[in-house]
Amino acid sequence: MIRIGILGFGKTGKIVANEFLSDPQFHLSWVIRNTHNASHKYASRLLGHESDAGEIFSSADIDAAFFIDHPIDALVDFSGSGGLTFYQRAAEAGVPIISAISNYTPHEQALLHSFSALTPLLYSPNITLGINVLLVAAQILQKIAPHADIEIVEEHFKGKSEVSGTAKKLAQVLQLDATQHVNSIRVGGVIGRHEIIFGMPNQTIRLSHESINRAAFGQGAIFAAKFLIGQPPGLYTMETIIAGMFRQNIPVY
Amino acid sequence: MIRIGILGFGKTGKIVANEFLSDPQFHLSWVIRNTHNASHKYASRLLGHESDAGEIFSSADIDAAFFIDHPIDALVDFSGSGGLTFYQRAAEAGVPIISAISNYTPHEQALLHSFSALTPLLYSPNITLGINVLLVAAQILQKIAPHADIEIVEEHFKGKSEVSGTAKKLAQVLQLDATQHVNSIRVGGVIGRHEIIFGMPNQTIRLSHESINRAAFGQGAIFAAKFLIGQPPGLYTMETIIAGMFRQNIPVY
Amino acid sequence: MIRIGILGFGKTGKIVANEFLSDPQFHLSWVIRNTHNASHKYASRLLGHESDAGEIFSSADIDAAFFIDHPIDALVDFSGSGGLTFYQRAAEAGVPIISAISNYTPHEQALLHSFSALTPLLYSPNITLGINVLLVAAQILQKIAPHADIEIVEEHFKGKSEVSGTAKKLAQVLQLDATQHVNSIRVGGVIGRHEIIFGMPNQTIRLSHESINRAAFGQGAIFAAKFLIGQPPGLYTMETIIAGMFRQNIPVY
Amino acid sequence: MIRIGILGFGKTGKIVANEFLSDPQFHLSWVIRNTHNASHKYASRLLGHESDAGEIFSSADIDAAFFIDHPIDALVDFSGSGGLTFYQRAAEAGVPIISAISNYTPHEQALLHSFSALTPLLYSPNITLGINVLLVAAQILQKIAPHADIEIVEEHFKGKSEVSGTAKKLAQVLQLDATQHVNSIRVGGVIGRHEIIFGMPNQTIRLSHESINRAAFGQGAIFAAKFLIGQPPGLYTMETIIAGMFRQNIPVY
């Protein structure tokens, strides 16, 4: 069984923990959270499982020996940029790191790079399989059909005020001005939908991704953990992994 | 200018001829059709252009010297399996051949193979760029997300009685039973829409292609002609060309 | 505040209870369930609310005085056909009844009719606003465009084996053979999507409904309860209510 | 047979003429166009029909006796605001008028009103059945689900520079600020697609209309002509006709 430590136990962190708890290939060793809430309780119990797994620790209680006393095979971070403080020990122990944090500062990004010299480190703000498939496929299509007009449509719940980071990332890799070519729809409770439209004079291609629920993040972390274990040190993203899988899976005739 | 000869001047053949006539990189040299209708008139005039191009010949009038007296750089066939009778002379002259014919018999397919030893020969029943992008992308996605449930939806005009050949081809390359996983919708005047749905527990990916009009076939033939000229002899399909373009255009990081 | 009693505390019953608990216009008085589990606990507490509401009773413990001792303004049933045993007392007390049960037997339907002589009784297997909007709008469109070809597409999670009851109902009101005109897609975790396509020679109209989560059932029950209180006795459905709202809201020029 | 006169023989006018020529319930009596091109030829012949119908007249040649010498049952105008100069005579003869012209000035609109005292006069910039169904249905849905967030998405070919007039009209009847709630997508050769999204917390309703080709305008004019003949004088729109059809076709239970 692959032993996992998780940083963060907020809304998404809980769902991610639950995905690892539900997968027989994994053992959730522990969870570190910022508060003292539920300290030393088991994440598994709080999430309705019938066994003990994922003991919860407060970040204030983590000392130098923690990573030695509580060994893991991969570290998964859905906390915030503060989770970075724990990466050094994981990196020194050669433990693969999966970071799904948005908005690192340049200084923090430099730290990520330095850790990636020691261990395989994956950094992807949107770690779902589907979004990264779209990122890669869209870039290839743009090369195959360079004259196609490309527009990005993203739909999310009414309360989401800013443009989706994923849509901005799509625009960036396609070298489109996001202020011109990202169309943001805000209605009701839509969890998340991204569509890339390739318009040609006589035909239209659409690539779309719909989120059903946040467990997709947990499945993305599972996918990443399985991939990263055994890889050489370096900086990875879901996008580079998916691009590699595209390369290996081009149909052969 | 690239000189083109076209076999067939039916509904689709006319539209294809028109696309070549409208593209300044091409010169439509001639059109061969089965009947004597409009013999020695210019396809260009019949299609509303203001200059003479694409003289029309009846297939009954084609003799051994025709391909020598009327040299072309590529032969494009939207006629029917009968067009095959002209391939030998083109092949012997090393002229690339683009065949968009459905439903060759095994004997006819064997002929295609023999001609492809002499000249680059492309054979694709659906020669549009978009459909072939879907064919290739869907196979890659199936490998990346092997547990996804896959369904194919195809929508066409009410009068189309059989299941779309493209949908059957999609099912075949994805190793799906077409009778179970192709959903055919027949309504009104829909020109053609194909969607491949990849359903995962927490997210859904959709690849879709909508035809706006049949000029997409002409654009596909243009795309194929540009690609084929200069290639070594062999049997090509739009799918293999697009797969090659996927391979060459994987994003590099 | 409108006092509500709920029959059923299964997966959907809990979500419906939660919607009533979260709406300041309502007070959840009690919940009756089949088992003795959690008897006399508060539904509110089990659902994470910080106050006491919705005391849970076992159906075995309900006696003749219950409806007198525990008065309510509307009864909401998401249990099963067994919930029907409690309707008589509610009907005799003139309490409006909202039943979201599928598959009543003819005998049970006769009982519903007899109760509806005493109290307003709404019966709708799919009580969501959106599906009933589609039911009504589709019937009107069919009359306005009688020559349109109509197809129904329904998408649900892989595990749903039978054709959606809502799709069958749509086919029935449109007098379409469901075995021919309902296209069922089963993929991944799709919660529920229904689309009605009206295909005409030169244009296509699509009406679609996507479920985001089951709270839509609770909102449907809230909508029904507000409507039903104060209405005369009779048999109502969400479809008839929505049809009435269509009639009252035709734009006036 | 219903005798039709058409004003305008441009791109859309030709398609509209062709629809009337192809419908056995109608006889195309004549076409008036601005230029002398093809004067006294038959529209039917120019459009590939095998019989003589729709003699073409230049507007410069129309005298006072024309409407008496060339009687019709309905006048259809796809020309431009200049077509208005022929309405007076039609109105005085009690001939129903169908105007599909955009952008009348206030003065021209006043003229329309005055003519509508004499004859039934329909004025609709977008005369397709489907768009007017959307206009009416969207207004009703907004009343039924007043808390739904509403967004309009319109897709058209790359060359269409301004926001679609239909989308603006949709925004206006829904009292939405078009600059905020109309999302315009410009890609490739998309003929025209309008979608109205009603987002609620737990469900989403979408009404969409796709144009396949401009013959939809001709079919709209046919629909309008059949409706208008026999109606009392007055100002009609497709929207008011469709609203009336909604009212008459509410399902009865």
GROMACS .gro file of C-alpha atoms in nm, chain A:
model
  253
    1MET     CA    1   0.000   0.000   0.000
    2ILE     CA    2   0.118   0.349  -0.081
    3ARG     CA    3   0.140   0.564   0.232
    4ILE     CA    4   0.011   0.918   0.192
    5GLY     CA    5   0.039   1.230   0.406
    6ILE     CA    6  -0.195   1.519   0.333
    7LEU     CA    7  -0.151   1.888   0.411
    8GLY     CA    8  -0.484   2.066   0.450
    9PHE     CA    9  -0.821   1.950   0.575
   10GLY     CA   10  -1.052   2.220   0.442
   11LYS     CA   11  -1.342   2.162   0.204
   12THR     CA   12  -1.125   2.023  -0.076
   13GLY     CA   13  -0.871   1.859   0.157
   14LYS     CA   14  -1.144   1.649   0.317
   15ILE     CA   15  -1.271   1.529  -0.019
   16VAL     CA   16  -0.917   1.444  -0.129
   17ALA     CA   17  -0.853   1.255   0.197
   18ASN     CA   18  -1.174   1.062   0.138
   19GLU     CA   19  -1.063   0.956  -0.211
   20PHE     CA   20  -0.734   0.817  -0.075
   21LEU     CA   21  -0.921   0.645   0.210
   22SER     CA   22  -1.154   0.481  -0.041
   23ASP     CA   23  -0.879   0.348  -0.269
   24PRO     CA   24  -0.743   0.008  -0.162
   25GLN     CA   25  -0.402   0.084  -0.317
   26PHE     CA   26  -0.343   0.364  -0.065
   27HIS     CA   27  -0.309   0.409   0.310
   28LEU     CA   28  -0.375   0.757   0.446
   29SER     CA   29  -0.106   0.788   0.714
   30TRP     CA   30  -0.177   1.134   0.849
   31VAL     CA   31  -0.321   1.477   0.784
   32ILE     CA   32  -0.164   1.805   0.896
   33ARG     CA   33  -0.396   2.101   0.936
   34ASN     CA   34  -0.343   2.457   1.057
   35THR     CA   35  -0.579   2.454   1.354
   36HIS     CA   36  -0.589   2.232   1.664
   37ASN     CA   37  -0.946   2.125   1.572
   38ALA     CA   38  -0.988   1.749   1.585
   39SER     CA   39  -0.621   1.700   1.667
   40HIS     CA   40  -0.532   1.330   1.707
   41LYS     CA   41  -0.872   1.225   1.580
   42TYR     CA   42  -0.880   1.012   1.266
   43ALA     CA   43  -0.972   1.171   0.936
   44SER     CA   44  -1.128   0.837   0.843
   45ARG     CA   45  -1.375   0.855   1.132
   46LEU     CA   46  -1.465   1.217   1.064
   47LEU     CA   47  -1.539   1.117   0.704
   48GLY     CA   48  -1.763   0.828   0.802
   49HIS     CA   49  -1.523   0.535   0.752
   50GLU     CA   50  -1.531   0.246   0.997
   51SER     CA   51  -1.156   0.212   1.062
   52ASP     CA   52  -0.874   0.430   1.195
   53ALA     CA   53  -0.660   0.609   0.935
   54GLY     CA   54  -0.527   0.955   0.874
   55GLU     CA   55  -0.448   1.076   1.226
   56ILE     CA   56  -0.484   1.452   1.235
   57PHE     CA   57  -0.197   1.669   1.357
   58SER     CA   58  -0.185   2.041   1.411
   59SER     CA   59   0.090   2.211   1.212
   60ALA     CA   60   0.207   2.371   1.538
   61ASP     CA   61   0.294   2.025   1.674
   62ILE     CA   62   0.516   1.910   1.386
   63ASP     CA   63   0.879   1.877   1.492
   64ALA     CA   64   1.198   1.771   1.317
   65ALA     CA   65   1.140   1.403   1.387
   66PHE     CA   66   0.786   1.393   1.251
   67PHE     CA   67   0.871   1.287   0.899
   68ILE     CA   68   1.104   1.016   1.036
   69ASP     CA   69   0.855   0.888   1.292
   70HIS     CA   70   0.566   0.900   1.044
   71PRO     CA   71   0.711   0.784   0.711
   72ILE     CA   72   0.511   0.826   0.391
   73ASP     CA   73   0.556   0.746   0.022
   74ALA     CA   74   0.407   1.070  -0.113
   75LEU     CA   75   0.304   1.407   0.027
   76VAL     CA   76  -0.014   1.570  -0.105
   77ASP     CA   77  -0.079   1.940  -0.042
   78PHE     CA   78  -0.424   2.099  -0.072
   79SER     CA   79  -0.365   2.350   0.209
   80GLY     CA   80  -0.231   2.688   0.097
   81SER     CA   81   0.106   2.841   0.027
   82GLY     CA   82   0.187   2.777   0.397
   83GLY     CA   83   0.211   2.406   0.326
   84LEU     CA   84   0.543   2.479   0.159
   85THR     CA   85   0.714   2.491   0.500
   86PHE     CA   86   0.689   2.114   0.518
   87TYR     CA   87   0.830   2.042   0.174
   88GLN     CA   88   1.197   2.064   0.270
   89ARG     CA   89   1.184   1.764   0.500
   90ALA     CA   90   0.987   1.563   0.248
   91ALA     CA   91   1.232   1.660  -0.025
   92GLU     CA   92   1.534   1.569   0.188
   93ALA     CA   93   1.377   1.230   0.251
   94GLY     CA   94   1.320   1.189  -0.125
   95VAL     CA   95   0.944   1.174  -0.076
   96PRO     CA   96   0.752   1.275  -0.391
   97ILE     CA   97   0.547   1.592  -0.342
   98ILE     CA   98   0.216   1.678  -0.506
   99SER     CA   99   0.116   2.043  -0.471
  100ALA     CA  100  -0.225   2.160  -0.588
  101ILE     CA  101  -0.178   2.515  -0.459
  102SER     CA  102  -0.259   2.825  -0.668
  103ASN     CA  103  -0.078   3.153  -0.657
  104TYR     CA  104   0.273   3.089  -0.530
  105THR     CA  105   0.489   3.401  -0.510
  106PRO     CA  106   0.807   3.411  -0.721
  107HIS     CA  107   1.006   3.340  -0.403
  108GLU     CA  108   0.790   3.037  -0.329
  109GLN     CA  109   0.827   2.917  -0.687
  110ALA     CA  110   1.205   2.940  -0.648
  111LEU     CA  111   1.175   2.718  -0.340
  112LEU     CA  112   0.973   2.466  -0.540
  113HIS     CA  113   1.251   2.456  -0.797
  114SER     CA  114   1.517   2.397  -0.532
  115PHE     CA  115   1.317   2.111  -0.377
  116SER     CA  116   1.267   1.955  -0.718
  117ALA     CA  117   1.642   1.895  -0.736
  118LEU     CA  118   1.598   1.647  -0.451
  119THR     CA  119   1.268   1.474  -0.523
  120PRO     CA  120   1.002   1.449  -0.791
  121LEU     CA  121   0.773   1.745  -0.726
  122LEU     CA  122   0.448   1.799  -0.912
  123TYR     CA  123   0.286   2.141  -0.912
  124SER     CA  124  -0.057   2.189  -1.074
  125PRO     CA  125  -0.319   2.440  -0.961
  126ASN     CA  126  -0.583   2.233  -1.144
  127ILE     CA  127  -0.485   1.872  -1.096
  128THR     CA  128  -0.786   1.707  -1.261
  129LEU     CA  129  -0.716   1.468  -1.544
  130GLY     CA  130  -0.979   1.621  -1.769
  131ILE     CA  131  -0.862   1.980  -1.758
  132ASN     CA  132  -0.507   1.876  -1.838
  133VAL     CA  133  -0.627   1.663  -2.127
  134LEU     CA  134  -0.796   1.978  -2.261
  135LEU     CA  135  -0.480   2.185  -2.210
  136VAL     CA  136  -0.270   1.944  -2.415
  137ALA     CA  137  -0.528   1.859  -2.682
  138ALA     CA  138  -0.607   2.227  -2.742
  139GLN     CA  139  -0.243   2.312  -2.808
  140ILE     CA  140  -0.211   2.027  -3.058
  141LEU     CA  141  -0.533   2.125  -3.237
  142GLN     CA  142  -0.418   2.482  -3.266
  143LYS     CA  143  -0.106   2.359  -3.446
  144ILE     CA  144  -0.303   2.126  -3.675
  145ALA     CA  145  -0.564   2.392  -3.760
  146PRO     CA  146  -0.369   2.716  -3.731
  147HIS     CA  147  -0.639   2.918  -3.907
  148ALA     CA  148  -0.919   2.812  -3.672
  149ASP     CA  149  -1.072   3.085  -3.456
  150ILE     CA  150  -1.048   2.979  -3.092
  151GLU     CA  151  -1.278   3.089  -2.810
  152ILE     CA  152  -1.289   2.968  -2.452
  153VAL     CA  153  -1.618   2.952  -2.260
  154GLU     CA  154  -1.621   2.884  -1.887
  155GLU     CA  155  -1.933   2.846  -1.675
  156HIS     CA  156  -1.932   2.855  -1.295
  157PHE     CA  157  -2.168   2.923  -1.005
  158LYS     CA  158  -2.294   3.277  -0.960
  159GLY     CA  159  -2.071   3.350  -0.660
  160LYS     CA  160  -1.741   3.297  -0.842
  161SER     CA  161  -1.630   3.651  -0.903
  162GLU     CA  162  -1.301   3.620  -1.090
  163VAL     CA  163  -1.230   3.458  -1.426
  164SER     CA  164  -1.147   3.088  -1.384
  165GLY     CA  165  -0.774   3.026  -1.342
  166THR     CA  166  -0.807   2.727  -1.569
  167ALA     CA  167  -0.956   2.941  -1.845
  168LYS     CA  168  -0.672   3.189  -1.806
  169LYS     CA  169  -0.421   2.905  -1.827
  170LEU     CA  170  -0.592   2.774  -2.143
  171ALA     CA  171  -0.572   3.121  -2.297
  172GLN     CA  172  -0.206   3.150  -2.202
  173VAL     CA  173  -0.094   2.821  -2.357
  174LEU     CA  174  -0.293   2.907  -2.671
  175GLN     CA  175  -0.136   3.256  -2.679
  176LEU     CA  176  -0.480   3.419  -2.672
  177ASP     CA  177  -0.562   3.742  -2.494
  178ALA     CA  178  -0.780   3.618  -2.208
  179THR     CA  179  -0.965   3.949  -2.185
  180GLN     CA  180  -1.079   3.902  -2.545
  181HIS     CA  181  -1.122   3.527  -2.585
  182VAL     CA  182  -1.240   3.396  -2.248
  183ASN     CA  183  -1.618   3.418  -2.208
  184SER     CA  184  -1.723   3.380  -1.845
  185ILE     CA  185  -2.078   3.272  -1.764
  186ARG     CA  186  -2.192   3.296  -1.401
  187VAL     CA  187  -2.521   3.122  -1.328
  188GLY     CA  188  -2.680   2.936  -1.041
  189GLY     CA  189  -2.490   2.643  -0.898
  190VAL     CA  190  -2.288   2.524  -1.199
  191ILE     CA  191  -1.987   2.345  -1.051
  192GLY     CA  192  -1.755   2.407  -1.343
  193ARG     CA  193  -1.758   2.375  -1.718
  194HIS     CA  194  -1.488   2.469  -1.968
  195GLU     CA  195  -1.528   2.457  -2.344
  196ILE     CA  196  -1.276   2.538  -2.615
  197ILE     CA  197  -1.435   2.611  -2.953
  198PHE     CA  198  -1.231   2.576  -3.273
  199GLY     CA  199  -1.425   2.748  -3.547
  200MET     CA  200  -1.338   2.679  -3.909
  201PRO     CA  201  -1.530   2.796  -4.215
  202ASN     CA  202  -1.709   2.465  -4.269
  203GLN     CA  203  -1.686   2.283  -3.938
  204THR     CA  204  -1.659   2.342  -3.566
  205ILE     CA  205  -1.469   2.133  -3.310
  206ARG     CA  206  -1.552   2.164  -2.941
  207LEU     CA  207  -1.356   2.021  -2.649
  208SER     CA  208  -1.544   2.042  -2.322
  209HIS     CA  209  -1.493   1.943  -1.961
  210GLU     CA  210  -1.763   1.937  -1.694
  211SER     CA  211  -1.688   1.895  -1.326
  212ILE     CA  212  -1.939   1.680  -1.140
  213ASN     CA  213  -1.781   1.719  -0.798
  214ARG     CA  214  -1.453   1.800  -0.622
  215ALA     CA  215  -1.355   1.436  -0.582
  216ALA     CA  216  -1.199   1.488  -0.926
  217PHE     CA  217  -0.918   1.668  -0.741
  218GLY     CA  218  -0.861   1.363  -0.522
  219GLN     CA  219  -0.857   1.137  -0.826
  220GLY     CA  220  -0.608   1.373  -0.988
  221ALA     CA  221  -0.384   1.349  -0.681
  222ILE     CA  222  -0.412   0.967  -0.689
  223PHE     CA  223  -0.319   0.969  -1.057
  224ALA     CA  224  -0.024   1.199  -0.985
  225ALA     CA  225   0.098   0.996  -0.686
  226LYS     CA  226   0.099   0.672  -0.884
  227PHE     CA  227   0.291   0.842  -1.162
  228LEU     CA  228   0.544   1.028  -0.946
  229ILE     CA  229   0.659   0.740  -0.727
  230GLY     CA  230   0.969   0.598  -0.892
  231GLN     CA  231   1.033   0.898  -1.116
  232PRO     CA  232   1.364   1.089  -1.100
  233PRO     CA  233   1.377   1.422  -0.914
  234GLY     CA  234   1.245   1.714  -1.113
  235LEU     CA  235   0.960   1.958  -1.151
  236TYR     CA  236   0.648   1.799  -1.298
  237THR     CA  237   0.303   1.924  -1.379
  238MET     CA  238  -0.011   1.730  -1.466
  239GLU     CA  239   0.013   1.897  -1.803
  240THR     CA  240   0.361   1.755  -1.871
  241ILE     CA  241   0.252   1.409  -1.754
  242ILE     CA  242  -0.056   1.418  -1.978
  243ALA     CA  243   0.154   1.549  -2.269
  244GLY     CA  244   0.386   1.252  -2.218
  245MET     CA  245   0.088   1.017  -2.221
  246PHE     CA  246  -0.033   1.173  -2.545
  247ARG     CA  247   0.310   1.105  -2.695
  248GLN     CA  248   0.311   0.742  -2.583
  249ASN     CA  249  -0.043   0.678  -2.701
  250ILE     CA  250  -0.051   0.818  -3.053
  251PRO     CA  251  -0.228   0.546  -3.254
  252VAL     CA  252   0.008   0.332  -3.461
  253TYR     CA  253  -0.109   0.196  -3.795
   0.00000   0.00000   0.00000
